[in-house]
Amino acid sequence: MSLRIALLGLLSAVGPASGYDLAKTFDQSLNHVWQAGHTQIYPELVKMTADGLVEVESEGARGRKIYRITPDGRRELGGWMEEHDAAMTVRSEVALQAFLLHLVDRDQAVAVLERIRARYVARLEKLESLRPGEFGHHAHTLGLAMARTGLQWADDTLADLRRPVT
Amino acid sequence: MSLRIALLGLLSAVGPASGYDLAKTFDQSLNHVWQAGHTQIYPELVKMTADGLVEVESEGARGRKIYRITPDGRRELGGWMEEHDAAMTVRSEVALQAFLLHLVDRDQAVAVLERIRARYVARLEKLESLRPGEFGHHAHTLGLAMARTGLQWADDTLADLRRPVT
DNA sequence: CAGAGCATGTAACATGTTACATGATTGG
DNA sequence: CCAATCATGTAACATGTTACATGCTCTG
């Protein structure tokens, strides 16, 4: 479901686009929120066409197909925003490593945390380099806040681990 | 992979346990980090037994099977902690709704945010009511920090939306 | 003895990932 | 003409969810 919604959102925000375009835009704008590769996107667009949520506006060079959101698609998107209680499920490998941290010795724990820290720094840099327009602004703010929190947590936990005696 | 690791981690931390126990412990301790129901856990334990990572220690009443982590299992767990670069992939419906927020009108956006806010409050309450021992302490801290950040973000964004003219 | 909780599982389906495959067009 | 990028797809596999199915045991 969420993949559909994400695609409908993109089509609604940036106008008609091909699967290829969507895959790229996905990667550049939505990627800290949801991810999907072209192998997932192409078949989904076909299904969405069958369900009347999008339609092929035109076919260009190299078999390029431009999809456009339909009124039904907009309704689907609006309904989802209005009714869907967003799942709070988290599946975070970082958090899983955090969970298991006390099972390894201190040096190893420090090494694990330093790697996690580095990824938060990288994520933060990537997010800070993005200039989302109005579109995606709120998700960008959330992503930044989350990345900063993760970095802060890594630093605090590292400091805690390094404190000689507990 | 991560499901395996989570199960190995639990077995390593709390000692031998049945699939049923693991499913419950999973739900109570790991649930803000990773989730899995019994329908996923039972078959996985069978596969892990075949791979020599766990073994059936004893069979009790009602077909209850107690699994124990093997030396190979410990090695697997340690290796994963040492070598695995935790994926930073996020698939968050909350963030997706945040992303799409500007596509709906202001009243609807406020309603969406209020629902999100309520879920963060609930999550926070649940986390605050947990008293993780040493085990899971770091993940608990991270979960709390993330939930607080989410709540703060929801409040800030609500305040922003309610500000009359932008 | 009824209902709650213990305890295990299967099957169908939905979603997501990796690897493979094909061919067109454009810029250097 | 060669390499990069455009552009679309399939197939196999891994993972995760929902619904269904079965039977035991303890407490009131």
PDB file of N, CA and C in Angstrom, chain A residues 5 8 52-53 69-83, chain B residues 108:
ATOM      1  N   ILE A   5       1.047   4.733  -2.380  1.00  0.00           N
ATOM      2  CA  ILE A   5       0.814   6.088  -1.878  1.00  0.00           C
ATOM      3  C   ILE A   5       1.999   6.982  -2.212  1.00  0.00           C
ATOM      4  N   LEU A   8       1.848   7.800  -5.866  1.00  0.00           N
ATOM      5  CA  LEU A   8       0.762   8.750  -6.128  1.00  0.00           C
ATOM      6  C   LEU A   8       1.165  10.139  -5.636  1.00  0.00           C
ATOM      7  N   GLY A  52      -6.770   1.669 -12.127  1.00  0.00           N
ATOM      8  CA  GLY A  52      -7.291   2.987 -12.492  1.00  0.00           C
ATOM      9  C   GLY A  52      -6.777   4.153 -11.668  1.00  0.00           C
ATOM     10  N   LEU A  53      -5.692   3.958 -10.953  1.00  0.00           N
ATOM     11  CA  LEU A  53      -5.156   5.040 -10.117  1.00  0.00           C
ATOM     12  C   LEU A  53      -4.211   5.951 -10.891  1.00  0.00           C
ATOM     13  N   ILE A  69      -1.401  10.765 -12.704  1.00  0.00           N
ATOM     14  CA  ILE A  69      -2.359  10.360 -11.679  1.00  0.00           C
ATOM     15  C   ILE A  69      -3.782  10.655 -12.165  1.00  0.00           C
ATOM     16  N   THR A  70      -4.705   9.762 -11.854  1.00  0.00           N
ATOM     17  CA  THR A  70      -6.107   9.951 -12.249  1.00  0.00           C
ATOM     18  C   THR A  70      -6.899  10.512 -11.065  1.00  0.00           C
ATOM     19  N   PRO A  71      -8.122  10.963 -11.313  1.00  0.00           N
ATOM     20  CA  PRO A  71      -8.973  11.410 -10.197  1.00  0.00           C
ATOM     21  C   PRO A  71      -9.115  10.319  -9.135  1.00  0.00           C
ATOM     22  N   ASP A  72      -9.277   9.065  -9.560  1.00  0.00           N
ATOM     23  CA  ASP A  72      -9.344   7.965  -8.600  1.00  0.00           C
ATOM     24  C   ASP A  72      -8.063   7.891  -7.768  1.00  0.00           C
ATOM     25  N   GLY A  73      -6.956   8.130  -8.417  1.00  0.00           N
ATOM     26  CA  GLY A  73      -5.676   8.117  -7.725  1.00  0.00           C
ATOM     27  C   GLY A  73      -5.620   9.200  -6.661  1.00  0.00           C
ATOM     28  N   ARG A  74      -6.080  10.377  -7.005  1.00  0.00           N
ATOM     29  CA  ARG A  74      -6.098  11.481  -6.029  1.00  0.00           C
ATOM     30  C   ARG A  74      -6.995  11.155  -4.852  1.00  0.00           C
ATOM     31  N   ARG A  75      -8.110  10.521  -5.155  1.00  0.00           N
ATOM     32  CA  ARG A  75      -9.031  10.139  -4.092  1.00  0.00           C
ATOM     33  C   ARG A  75      -8.362   9.122  -3.151  1.00  0.00           C
ATOM     34  N   GLU A  76      -7.694   8.173  -3.770  1.00  0.00           N
ATOM     35  CA  GLU A  76      -6.985   7.152  -2.983  1.00  0.00           C
ATOM     36  C   GLU A  76      -5.971   7.807  -2.032  1.00  0.00           C
ATOM     37  N   LEU A  77      -5.226   8.727  -2.589  1.00  0.00           N
ATOM     38  CA  LEU A  77      -4.199   9.434  -1.823  1.00  0.00           C
ATOM     39  C   LEU A  77      -4.813  10.238  -0.682  1.00  0.00           C
ATOM     40  N   GLY A  78      -5.856  10.999  -1.008  1.00  0.00           N
ATOM     41  CA  GLY A  78      -6.527  11.813   0.010  1.00  0.00           C
ATOM     42  C   GLY A  78      -7.126  10.948   1.109  1.00  0.00           C
ATOM     43  N   GLY A  79      -7.756   9.852   0.685  1.00  0.00           N
ATOM     44  CA  GLY A  79      -8.375   8.948   1.656  1.00  0.00           C
ATOM     45  C   GLY A  79      -7.353   8.345   2.592  1.00  0.00           C
ATOM     46  N   TRP A  80      -6.221   8.001   2.036  1.00  0.00           N
ATOM     47  CA  TRP A  80      -5.166   7.405   2.863  1.00  0.00           C
ATOM     48  C   TRP A  80      -4.672   8.393   3.905  1.00  0.00           C
ATOM     49  N   MET A  81      -4.460   9.620   3.477  1.00  0.00           N
ATOM     50  CA  MET A  81      -3.994  10.638   4.414  1.00  0.00           C
ATOM     51  C   MET A  81      -5.026  10.846   5.517  1.00  0.00           C
ATOM     52  N   GLU A  82      -6.282  10.798   5.125  1.00  0.00           N
ATOM     53  CA  GLU A  82      -7.328  11.106   6.085  1.00  0.00           C
ATOM     54  C   GLU A  82      -7.590   9.962   7.054  1.00  0.00           C
ATOM     55  N   GLU A  83      -7.554   8.742   6.528  1.00  0.00           N
ATOM     56  CA  GLU A  83      -8.019   7.624   7.347  1.00  0.00           C
ATOM     57  C   GLU A  83      -6.922   6.726   7.898  1.00  0.00           C
TER      58      GLU A  83
ATOM     59  N   GLN B 108      -6.874  19.374   7.236  1.00  0.00           N
ATOM     60  CA  GLN B 108      -6.594  17.945   7.158  1.00  0.00           C
ATOM     61  C   GLN B 108      -5.176  17.661   7.656  1.00  0.00           C
TER      62      GLN B 108
END
